[in-house]
């Protein structure tokens, strides 16, 4: 297997894990070269990655950080793409074959779409691409000779469980959720949790945005919407179960009642490697399951009152159209406000609910409408920030 890889967000958690996976693949006789790397602001880590992987080019989306990089580092023959414009230009390049799409938030949509239009193989970690534009993206993948393989551990699990199966034999999928750090807190106690409490995820080490989304369970809500488009399911075919141990990464139920699950220790390197090598499997020395010591797996239904974000995401999926975009934009702003300690934890779902309730969908879905709606929801919420500050 030979691939020329471009990683959007190479200094993030998925990006760093992807580079480790690539090391392993190359150690096992495969030929994965790194063509392009990108960061938002982590220029020192990016410089280390450049030294090790010698990419043709890089993009730094934060313009100030890009200027700092240029004055701090000198690499011969390194092409530098600056700012948002830069990463969009890079996404249209012809000289990479595989894109690892791991930008945070809706910022990942346009560059991923550009790469799909260029027939690239896409290893997708950016949920928002499918959350806000699933139908449009599916059409584009079909129209071009692009392939979309999920990196998200739940979707990778389902993808693996479905291998060799007919979709008409699937009765539903069950997404597992760890429940995050607040599984055992009461709704009232959630009023008083701090940013640090929310950032302490019990099983997964991830970036800040997704860690807060895991604490509110919005992450699982976004994953439901992502799964709907990835596997072409009706919303009623997707359910969520709390599985604290994060060992079963998700399950598929078939019409005969058989349930197939995928297990593994919580480590993103496994689903990343599968996305990079699919349909092949490659040996590695990543941590493995150990059934020689006692292991208890538990399952319980989620509490939709306490984790209102999960309920709101299901509602947005059922409303369809532009509503997932509205939900996602409001959530990105609410998480930012919470991280800046401008609002309390329970105000996150309040902001989402208010925003969704005050929104009238009267537009046809297009990429332009999605981007415009995203901007207008953000603008309105930012204008009202005083209202939300403590
Ligand atoms: Mn996930």
mmCIF file of N, CA and C in Angstrom, residues 66-189:
data_model
loop_
_atom_site.group_PDB
_atom_site.id
_atom_site.type_symbol
_atom_site.label_atom_id
_atom_site.label_comp_id
_atom_site.label_asym_id
_atom_site.label_seq_id
_atom_site.Cartn_x
_atom_site.Cartn_y
_atom_site.Cartn_z
ATOM 1 N N UNK A 66 1.273 31.865 12.042
ATOM 2 C CA UNK A 66 2.004 31.609 10.802
ATOM 3 C C UNK A 66 3.196 32.566 10.685
ATOM 4 N N UNK A 67 2.950 33.842 10.976
ATOM 5 C CA UNK A 67 4.042 34.828 10.934
ATOM 6 C C UNK A 67 5.139 34.459 11.934
ATOM 7 N N UNK A 68 4.714 34.039 13.131
ATOM 8 C CA UNK A 68 5.691 33.634 14.156
ATOM 9 C C UNK A 68 6.517 32.454 13.673
ATOM 10 N N UNK A 69 5.860 31.500 13.037
ATOM 11 C CA UNK A 69 6.551 30.316 12.534
ATOM 12 C C UNK A 69 7.628 30.730 11.525
ATOM 13 N N UNK A 70 7.236 31.639 10.616
ATOM 14 C CA UNK A 70 8.162 32.065 9.558
ATOM 15 C C UNK A 70 9.387 32.756 10.149
ATOM 16 N N UNK A 71 9.177 33.537 11.219
ATOM 17 C CA UNK A 71 10.340 34.227 11.789
ATOM 18 C C UNK A 71 11.156 33.302 12.701
ATOM 19 N N UNK A 72 10.542 32.243 13.208
ATOM 20 C CA UNK A 72 11.242 31.358 14.153
ATOM 21 C C UNK A 72 11.969 30.201 13.469
ATOM 22 N N UNK A 73 11.420 29.686 12.353
ATOM 23 C CA UNK A 73 11.979 28.466 11.744
ATOM 24 C C UNK A 73 12.310 28.663 10.282
ATOM 25 N N UNK A 74 13.396 28.017 9.874
ATOM 26 C CA UNK A 74 13.747 28.021 8.445
ATOM 27 C C UNK A 74 13.859 26.581 7.968
ATOM 28 N N UNK A 75 12.971 26.186 7.076
ATOM 29 C CA UNK A 75 13.076 24.852 6.456
ATOM 30 C C UNK A 75 13.220 25.067 4.956
ATOM 31 N N UNK A 76 14.198 24.374 4.360
ATOM 32 C CA UNK A 76 14.380 24.510 2.910
ATOM 33 C C UNK A 76 13.246 23.838 2.154
ATOM 34 N N UNK A 77 12.815 24.470 1.081
ATOM 35 C CA UNK A 77 11.817 23.891 0.169
ATOM 36 C C UNK A 77 10.506 23.520 0.839
ATOM 37 N N UNK A 78 10.143 24.211 1.874
ATOM 38 C CA UNK A 78 8.863 23.935 2.530
ATOM 39 C C UNK A 78 7.850 24.978 2.078
ATOM 40 N N UNK A 79 6.777 24.501 1.503
ATOM 41 C CA UNK A 79 5.733 25.419 1.057
ATOM 42 C C UNK A 79 4.833 25.759 2.261
ATOM 43 N N UNK A 80 4.550 27.035 2.447
ATOM 44 C CA UNK A 80 3.751 27.425 3.610
ATOM 45 C C UNK A 80 2.426 28.051 3.153
ATOM 46 N N UNK A 81 1.333 27.477 3.612
ATOM 47 C CA UNK A 81 -0.003 28.000 3.318
ATOM 48 C C UNK A 81 -0.492 28.734 4.555
ATOM 49 N N UNK A 82 -0.877 30.006 4.357
ATOM 50 C CA UNK A 82 -1.217 30.838 5.512
ATOM 51 C C UNK A 82 -2.727 31.045 5.645
ATOM 52 N N UNK A 83 -3.195 30.897 6.855
ATOM 53 C CA UNK A 83 -4.571 31.279 7.173
ATOM 54 C C UNK A 83 -5.616 30.300 6.662
ATOM 55 N N UNK A 84 -6.854 30.676 6.879
ATOM 56 C CA UNK A 84 -7.981 29.869 6.418
ATOM 57 C C UNK A 84 -7.926 29.672 4.900
ATOM 58 N N UNK A 85 -7.549 30.776 4.209
ATOM 59 C CA UNK A 85 -7.430 30.728 2.751
ATOM 60 C C UNK A 85 -6.394 29.686 2.345
ATOM 61 N N UNK A 86 -5.327 29.624 3.125
ATOM 62 C CA UNK A 86 -4.233 28.696 2.836
ATOM 63 C C UNK A 86 -4.672 27.246 2.902
ATOM 64 N N UNK A 87 -5.415 26.890 3.966
ATOM 65 C CA UNK A 87 -5.800 25.486 4.110
ATOM 66 C C UNK A 87 -6.836 25.112 3.040
ATOM 67 N N UNK A 88 -7.657 26.081 2.634
ATOM 68 C CA UNK A 88 -8.623 25.808 1.568
ATOM 69 C C UNK A 88 -7.905 25.558 0.244
ATOM 70 N N UNK A 89 -6.836 26.328 0.005
ATOM 71 C CA UNK A 89 -6.046 26.154 -1.206
ATOM 72 C C UNK A 89 -5.355 24.785 -1.175
ATOM 73 N N UNK A 90 -4.782 24.451 -0.027
ATOM 74 C CA UNK A 90 -4.100 23.165 0.140
ATOM 75 C C UNK A 90 -5.055 21.992 -0.110
ATOM 76 N N UNK A 91 -6.310 22.149 0.351
ATOM 77 C CA UNK A 91 -7.262 21.042 0.222
ATOM 78 C C UNK A 91 -7.580 20.712 -1.238
ATOM 79 N N UNK A 92 -7.269 21.643 -2.152
ATOM 80 C CA UNK A 92 -7.543 21.395 -3.571
ATOM 81 C C UNK A 92 -6.333 20.842 -4.317
ATOM 82 N N UNK A 93 -5.240 20.634 -3.612
ATOM 83 C CA UNK A 93 -4.028 20.116 -4.234
ATOM 84 C C UNK A 93 -4.229 18.711 -4.819
ATOM 85 N N UNK A 94 -3.488 18.414 -5.866
ATOM 86 C CA UNK A 94 -3.590 17.100 -6.499
ATOM 87 C C UNK A 94 -2.547 16.113 -5.985
ATOM 88 N N UNK A 95 -1.584 16.610 -5.195
ATOM 89 C CA UNK A 95 -0.444 15.737 -4.888
ATOM 90 C C UNK A 95 -0.495 15.066 -3.514
ATOM 91 N N UNK A 96 -1.696 14.744 -3.056
ATOM 92 C CA UNK A 96 -1.815 13.797 -1.943
ATOM 93 C C UNK A 96 -2.954 12.848 -2.268
ATOM 94 N N UNK A 97 -2.909 11.632 -1.703
ATOM 95 C CA UNK A 97 -3.922 10.630 -2.055
ATOM 96 C C UNK A 97 -4.896 10.392 -0.908
ATOM 97 N N UNK A 98 -4.455 10.661 0.313
ATOM 98 C CA UNK A 98 -5.291 10.363 1.471
ATOM 99 C C UNK A 98 -5.316 11.566 2.407
ATOM 100 N N UNK A 99 -6.515 11.964 2.791
ATOM 101 C CA UNK A 99 -6.653 13.068 3.739
ATOM 102 C C UNK A 99 -7.125 12.529 5.085
ATOM 103 N N UNK A 100 -6.375 12.841 6.132
ATOM 104 C CA UNK A 100 -6.872 12.593 7.482
ATOM 105 C C UNK A 100 -7.499 13.908 7.931
ATOM 106 N N UNK A 101 -8.827 13.911 7.983
ATOM 107 C CA UNK A 101 -9.563 15.149 8.229
ATOM 108 C C UNK A 101 -9.876 15.256 9.709
ATOM 109 N N UNK A 102 -9.021 15.968 10.441
ATOM 110 C CA UNK A 102 -9.220 16.044 11.891
ATOM 111 C C UNK A 102 -9.162 17.471 12.423
ATOM 112 N N UNK A 103 -9.747 18.395 11.654
ATOM 113 C CA UNK A 103 -9.906 19.748 12.187
ATOM 114 C C UNK A 103 -11.039 19.717 13.213
ATOM 115 N N UNK A 104 -11.076 20.721 14.088
ATOM 116 C CA UNK A 104 -12.130 20.792 15.091
ATOM 117 C C UNK A 104 -13.280 21.641 14.557
ATOM 118 N N UNK A 105 -14.487 21.096 14.642
ATOM 119 C CA UNK A 105 -15.680 21.885 14.347
ATOM 120 C C UNK A 105 -15.993 22.035 12.875
ATOM 121 N N UNK A 106 -16.910 22.953 12.576
ATOM 122 C CA UNK A 106 -17.393 23.122 11.211
ATOM 123 C C UNK A 106 -16.292 23.643 10.285
ATOM 124 N N UNK A 107 -15.208 24.135 10.877
ATOM 125 C CA UNK A 107 -14.055 24.574 10.081
ATOM 126 C C UNK A 107 -13.544 23.441 9.197
ATOM 127 N N UNK A 108 -13.869 22.199 9.556
ATOM 128 C CA UNK A 108 -13.402 21.051 8.773
ATOM 129 C C UNK A 108 -14.221 20.784 7.524
ATOM 130 N N UNK A 109 -15.408 21.383 7.440
ATOM 131 C CA UNK A 109 -16.325 21.045 6.338
ATOM 132 C C UNK A 109 -15.779 21.379 4.946
ATOM 133 N N UNK A 110 -15.500 22.654 4.712
ATOM 134 C CA UNK A 110 -15.110 23.091 3.357
ATOM 135 C C UNK A 110 -13.849 22.407 2.835
ATOM 136 N N UNK A 111 -12.777 22.374 3.648
ATOM 137 C CA UNK A 111 -11.579 21.690 3.127
ATOM 138 C C UNK A 111 -11.822 20.204 2.864
ATOM 139 N N UNK A 112 -12.672 19.548 3.653
ATOM 140 C CA UNK A 112 -12.961 18.131 3.414
ATOM 141 C C UNK A 112 -13.746 17.965 2.116
ATOM 142 N N UNK A 113 -14.720 18.844 1.917
ATOM 143 C CA UNK A 113 -15.506 18.808 0.679
ATOM 144 C C UNK A 113 -14.595 19.004 -0.540
ATOM 145 N N UNK A 114 -13.663 19.949 -0.415
ATOM 146 C CA UNK A 114 -12.725 20.172 -1.531
ATOM 147 C C UNK A 114 -11.944 18.907 -1.871
ATOM 148 N N UNK A 115 -11.499 18.193 -0.834
ATOM 149 C CA UNK A 115 -10.713 16.974 -1.066
ATOM 150 C C UNK A 115 -11.588 15.865 -1.659
ATOM 151 N N UNK A 116 -12.858 15.820 -1.268
ATOM 152 C CA UNK A 116 -13.787 14.837 -1.848
ATOM 153 C C UNK A 116 -13.943 15.115 -3.341
ATOM 154 N N UNK A 117 -14.073 16.397 -3.678
ATOM 155 C CA UNK A 117 -14.220 16.769 -5.092
ATOM 156 C C UNK A 117 -12.978 16.409 -5.908
ATOM 157 N N UNK A 118 -11.865 16.265 -5.227
ATOM 158 C CA UNK A 118 -10.619 15.865 -5.895
ATOM 159 C C UNK A 118 -10.414 14.353 -5.834
ATOM 160 N N UNK A 119 -11.469 13.613 -5.478
ATOM 161 C CA UNK A 119 -11.436 12.137 -5.461
ATOM 162 C C UNK A 119 -10.496 11.531 -4.431
ATOM 163 N N UNK A 120 -10.150 12.268 -3.412
ATOM 164 C CA UNK A 120 -9.229 11.733 -2.408
ATOM 165 C C UNK A 120 -9.918 10.687 -1.548
ATOM 166 N N UNK A 121 -9.095 9.814 -0.962
ATOM 167 C CA UNK A 121 -9.580 8.905 0.064
ATOM 168 C C UNK A 121 -9.591 9.719 1.367
ATOM 169 N N UNK A 122 -10.735 9.699 2.069
ATOM 170 C CA UNK A 122 -10.862 10.533 3.264
ATOM 171 C C UNK A 122 -10.987 9.653 4.506
ATOM 172 N N UNK A 123 -10.053 9.811 5.443
ATOM 173 C CA UNK A 123 -10.198 9.203 6.764
ATOM 174 C C UNK A 123 -10.783 10.305 7.643
ATOM 175 N N UNK A 124 -12.049 10.126 8.006
ATOM 176 C CA UNK A 124 -12.795 11.247 8.589
ATOM 177 C C UNK A 124 -12.856 11.192 10.116
ATOM 178 N N UNK A 125 -12.253 12.192 10.745
ATOM 179 C CA UNK A 125 -12.378 12.323 12.200
ATOM 180 C C UNK A 125 -13.256 13.528 12.533
ATOM 181 N N UNK A 126 -13.382 14.452 11.583
ATOM 182 C CA UNK A 126 -14.192 15.651 11.812
ATOM 183 C C UNK A 126 -15.676 15.305 11.680
ATOM 184 N N UNK A 127 -16.364 15.256 12.832
ATOM 185 C CA UNK A 127 -17.775 14.849 12.844
ATOM 186 C C UNK A 127 -18.664 15.822 12.083
ATOM 187 N N UNK A 128 -18.327 17.114 12.202
ATOM 188 C CA UNK A 128 -19.227 18.163 11.741
ATOM 189 C C UNK A 128 -19.492 18.095 10.245
ATOM 190 N N UNK A 129 -18.514 17.568 9.484
ATOM 191 C CA UNK A 129 -18.695 17.441 8.035
ATOM 192 C C UNK A 129 -19.997 16.702 7.740
ATOM 193 N N UNK A 130 -20.230 15.593 8.435
ATOM 194 C CA UNK A 130 -21.457 14.838 8.196
ATOM 195 C C UNK A 130 -22.627 15.370 9.014
ATOM 196 N N UNK A 131 -22.353 15.919 10.197
ATOM 197 C CA UNK A 131 -23.442 16.423 11.043
ATOM 198 C C UNK A 131 -24.215 17.516 10.322
ATOM 199 N N UNK A 132 -23.502 18.469 9.732
ATOM 200 C CA UNK A 132 -24.204 19.602 9.119
ATOM 201 C C UNK A 132 -24.538 19.357 7.649
ATOM 202 N N UNK A 133 -23.767 18.516 6.975
ATOM 203 C CA UNK A 133 -23.940 18.405 5.520
ATOM 204 C C UNK A 133 -23.949 16.965 5.042
ATOM 205 N N UNK A 134 -24.433 16.049 5.865
ATOM 206 C CA UNK A 134 -24.369 14.620 5.546
ATOM 207 C C UNK A 134 -24.905 14.269 4.175
ATOM 208 N N UNK A 135 -26.090 14.792 3.876
ATOM 209 C CA UNK A 135 -26.721 14.429 2.611
ATOM 210 C C UNK A 135 -25.897 14.941 1.421
ATOM 211 N N UNK A 136 -25.475 16.205 1.515
ATOM 212 C CA UNK A 136 -24.699 16.811 0.426
ATOM 213 C C UNK A 136 -23.357 16.105 0.260
ATOM 214 N N UNK A 137 -22.731 15.787 1.376
ATOM 215 C CA UNK A 137 -21.426 15.126 1.327
ATOM 216 C C UNK A 137 -21.572 13.728 0.724
ATOM 217 N N UNK A 138 -22.610 12.995 1.122
ATOM 218 C CA UNK A 138 -22.843 11.664 0.537
ATOM 219 C C UNK A 138 -23.007 11.742 -0.972
ATOM 220 N N UNK A 139 -23.770 12.727 -1.434
ATOM 221 C CA UNK A 139 -23.956 12.907 -2.878
ATOM 222 C C UNK A 139 -22.621 13.160 -3.572
ATOM 223 N N UNK A 140 -21.803 14.012 -2.939
ATOM 224 C CA UNK A 140 -20.506 14.347 -3.533
ATOM 225 C C UNK A 140 -19.585 13.139 -3.588
ATOM 226 N N UNK A 141 -19.598 12.338 -2.515
ATOM 227 C CA UNK A 141 -18.751 11.138 -2.483
ATOM 228 C C UNK A 141 -19.160 10.206 -3.617
ATOM 229 N N UNK A 142 -20.482 10.071 -3.816
ATOM 230 C CA UNK A 142 -20.993 9.198 -4.877
ATOM 231 C C UNK A 142 -20.613 9.725 -6.262
ATOM 232 N N UNK A 143 -20.753 11.043 -6.427
ATOM 233 C CA UNK A 143 -20.506 11.660 -7.734
ATOM 234 C C UNK A 143 -19.026 11.595 -8.112
ATOM 235 N N UNK A 144 -18.165 11.708 -7.127
ATOM 236 C CA UNK A 144 -16.728 11.648 -7.390
ATOM 237 C C UNK A 144 -16.249 10.241 -7.001
ATOM 238 N N UNK A 145 -15.011 9.918 -7.335
ATOM 239 C CA UNK A 145 -14.554 8.591 -6.908
ATOM 240 C C UNK A 145 -13.771 8.700 -5.603
ATOM 241 N N UNK A 146 -14.415 9.326 -4.635
ATOM 242 C CA UNK A 146 -13.817 9.479 -3.314
ATOM 243 C C UNK A 146 -14.318 8.347 -2.405
ATOM 244 N N UNK A 147 -13.620 8.074 -1.331
ATOM 245 C CA UNK A 147 -14.078 7.102 -0.337
ATOM 246 C C UNK A 147 -14.004 7.775 1.025
ATOM 247 N N UNK A 148 -14.987 7.475 1.852
ATOM 248 C CA UNK A 148 -15.042 8.088 3.185
ATOM 249 C C UNK A 148 -14.986 6.964 4.208
ATOM 250 N N UNK A 149 -13.948 6.934 5.024
ATOM 251 C CA UNK A 149 -13.832 5.897 6.059
ATOM 252 C C UNK A 149 -13.809 6.599 7.422
ATOM 253 N N UNK A 150 -14.658 6.158 8.344
ATOM 254 C CA UNK A 150 -14.700 6.866 9.624
ATOM 255 C C UNK A 150 -13.513 6.543 10.528
ATOM 256 N N UNK A 151 -13.073 7.552 11.257
ATOM 257 C CA UNK A 151 -12.033 7.361 12.286
ATOM 258 C C UNK A 151 -12.666 7.303 13.672
ATOM 259 N N UNK A 152 -13.730 8.043 13.869
ATOM 260 C CA UNK A 152 -14.403 8.068 15.170
ATOM 261 C C UNK A 152 -14.581 6.615 15.645
ATOM 262 N N UNK A 153 -14.223 6.321 16.897
ATOM 263 C CA UNK A 153 -14.140 4.917 17.337
ATOM 264 C C UNK A 153 -15.479 4.191 17.212
ATOM 265 N N UNK A 154 -16.587 4.887 17.504
ATOM 266 C CA UNK A 154 -17.908 4.251 17.423
ATOM 267 C C UNK A 154 -18.234 3.879 15.978
ATOM 268 N N UNK A 155 -17.955 4.805 15.080
ATOM 269 C CA UNK A 155 -18.293 4.589 13.674
ATOM 270 C C UNK A 155 -17.359 3.580 13.036
ATOM 271 N N UNK A 156 -16.114 3.574 13.487
ATOM 272 C CA UNK A 156 -15.186 2.555 13.023
ATOM 273 C C UNK A 156 -15.681 1.187 13.475
ATOM 274 N N UNK A 157 -16.169 1.116 14.712
ATOM 275 C CA UNK A 157 -16.690 -0.150 15.241
ATOM 276 C C UNK A 157 -17.849 -0.643 14.383
ATOM 277 N N UNK A 158 -18.782 0.239 14.084
ATOM 278 C CA UNK A 158 -19.952 -0.153 13.290
ATOM 279 C C UNK A 158 -19.516 -0.553 11.884
ATOM 280 N N UNK A 159 -18.635 0.234 11.319
ATOM 281 C CA UNK A 159 -18.079 -0.050 9.992
ATOM 282 C C UNK A 159 -17.474 -1.456 9.972
ATOM 283 N N UNK A 160 -16.751 -1.805 11.036
ATOM 284 C CA UNK A 160 -16.121 -3.133 11.113
ATOM 285 C C UNK A 160 -17.164 -4.231 11.292
ATOM 286 N N UNK A 161 -18.183 -3.954 12.144
ATOM 287 C CA UNK A 161 -19.240 -4.961 12.376
ATOM 288 C C UNK A 161 -20.061 -5.209 11.108
ATOM 289 N N UNK A 162 -20.115 -4.221 10.224
ATOM 290 C CA UNK A 162 -20.935 -4.343 9.017
ATOM 291 C C UNK A 162 -20.208 -5.022 7.862
ATOM 292 N N UNK A 163 -18.909 -5.253 8.037
ATOM 293 C CA UNK A 163 -18.133 -5.827 6.944
ATOM 294 C C UNK A 163 -18.738 -7.161 6.490
ATOM 295 N N UNK A 164 -19.053 -7.258 5.218
ATOM 296 C CA UNK A 164 -19.614 -8.491 4.670
ATOM 297 C C UNK A 164 -21.103 -8.671 4.915
ATOM 298 N N UNK A 165 -21.736 -7.710 5.565
ATOM 299 C CA UNK A 165 -23.166 -7.827 5.880
ATOM 300 C C UNK A 165 -23.991 -7.003 4.885
ATOM 301 N N UNK A 166 -25.242 -7.423 4.678
ATOM 302 C CA UNK A 166 -26.159 -6.633 3.859
ATOM 303 C C UNK A 166 -26.838 -5.599 4.747
ATOM 304 N N UNK A 167 -26.907 -4.355 4.291
ATOM 305 C CA UNK A 167 -27.576 -3.319 5.083
ATOM 306 C C UNK A 167 -29.044 -3.672 5.321
ATOM 307 N N UNK A 168 -29.643 -4.416 4.375
ATOM 308 C CA UNK A 168 -31.055 -4.765 4.552
ATOM 309 C C UNK A 168 -31.248 -5.747 5.714
ATOM 310 N N UNK A 169 -30.170 -6.341 6.193
ATOM 311 C CA UNK A 169 -30.264 -7.252 7.340
ATOM 312 C C UNK A 169 -30.019 -6.551 8.670
ATOM 313 N N UNK A 170 -29.742 -5.242 8.614
ATOM 314 C CA UNK A 170 -29.451 -4.495 9.839
ATOM 315 C C UNK A 170 -30.754 -3.958 10.416
ATOM 316 N N UNK A 171 -31.020 -4.265 11.672
ATOM 317 C CA UNK A 171 -32.227 -3.654 12.264
ATOM 318 C C UNK A 171 -31.875 -2.347 12.974
ATOM 319 N N UNK A 172 -30.656 -2.238 13.471
ATOM 320 C CA UNK A 172 -30.280 -0.980 14.100
ATOM 321 C C UNK A 172 -28.844 -1.000 14.584
ATOM 322 N N UNK A 173 -28.370 0.173 15.005
ATOM 323 C CA UNK A 173 -27.018 0.231 15.579
ATOM 324 C C UNK A 173 -27.116 0.784 16.990
ATOM 325 N N UNK A 174 -26.178 0.387 17.811
ATOM 326 C CA UNK A 174 -26.151 0.837 19.200
ATOM 327 C C UNK A 174 -24.799 1.501 19.442
ATOM 328 N N UNK A 175 -24.844 2.830 19.632
ATOM 329 C CA UNK A 175 -23.615 3.566 19.910
ATOM 330 C C UNK A 175 -23.346 3.478 21.405
ATOM 331 N N UNK A 176 -22.137 3.108 21.780
ATOM 332 C CA UNK A 176 -21.808 3.104 23.204
ATOM 333 C C UNK A 176 -21.259 4.471 23.600
ATOM 334 N N UNK A 177 -21.503 4.835 24.857
ATOM 335 C CA UNK A 177 -21.042 6.116 25.399
ATOM 336 C C UNK A 177 -20.477 5.867 26.788
ATOM 337 N N UNK A 178 -19.330 6.469 27.079
ATOM 338 C CA UNK A 178 -18.756 6.272 28.417
ATOM 339 C C UNK A 178 -19.604 6.976 29.473
ATOM 340 N N UNK A 179 -20.325 8.027 29.048
ATOM 341 C CA UNK A 179 -21.084 8.829 30.006
ATOM 342 C C UNK A 179 -20.265 9.992 30.543
ATOM 343 N N UNK A 180 -18.964 10.001 30.224
ATOM 344 C CA UNK A 180 -18.116 11.130 30.602
ATOM 345 C C UNK A 180 -17.898 11.252 32.097
ATOM 346 N N UNK A 181 -17.319 12.372 32.526
ATOM 347 C CA UNK A 181 -16.948 12.527 33.939
ATOM 348 C C UNK A 181 -18.141 12.746 34.881
ATOM 349 N N UNK A 182 -19.309 13.057 34.330
ATOM 350 C CA UNK A 182 -20.437 13.455 35.191
ATOM 351 C C UNK A 182 -21.563 12.435 35.235
ATOM 352 N N UNK A 183 -21.250 11.212 34.863
ATOM 353 C CA UNK A 183 -22.275 10.182 34.796
ATOM 354 C C UNK A 183 -23.033 10.037 36.116
ATOM 355 N N UNK A 184 -22.299 10.144 37.224
ATOM 356 C CA UNK A 184 -22.946 9.900 38.515
ATOM 357 C C UNK A 184 -23.306 11.171 39.276
ATOM 358 N N UNK A 185 -23.213 12.309 38.619
ATOM 359 C CA UNK A 185 -23.630 13.555 39.274
ATOM 360 C C UNK A 185 -25.117 13.789 39.005
ATOM 361 N N UNK A 186 -25.776 14.483 39.934
ATOM 362 C CA UNK A 186 -27.183 14.818 39.724
ATOM 363 C C UNK A 186 -27.273 16.065 38.846
ATOM 364 N N UNK A 187 -28.439 16.286 38.283
ATOM 365 C CA UNK A 187 -28.654 17.469 37.441
ATOM 366 C C UNK A 187 -28.316 18.741 38.224
ATOM 367 N N UNK A 188 -28.691 18.760 39.513
ATOM 368 C CA UNK A 188 -28.408 19.923 40.355
ATOM 369 C C UNK A 188 -26.904 20.101 40.574
ATOM 370 N N UNK A 189 -26.217 19.002 40.811
ATOM 371 C CA UNK A 189 -24.756 19.084 41.015
ATOM 372 C C UNK A 189 -24.041 19.614 39.776
#
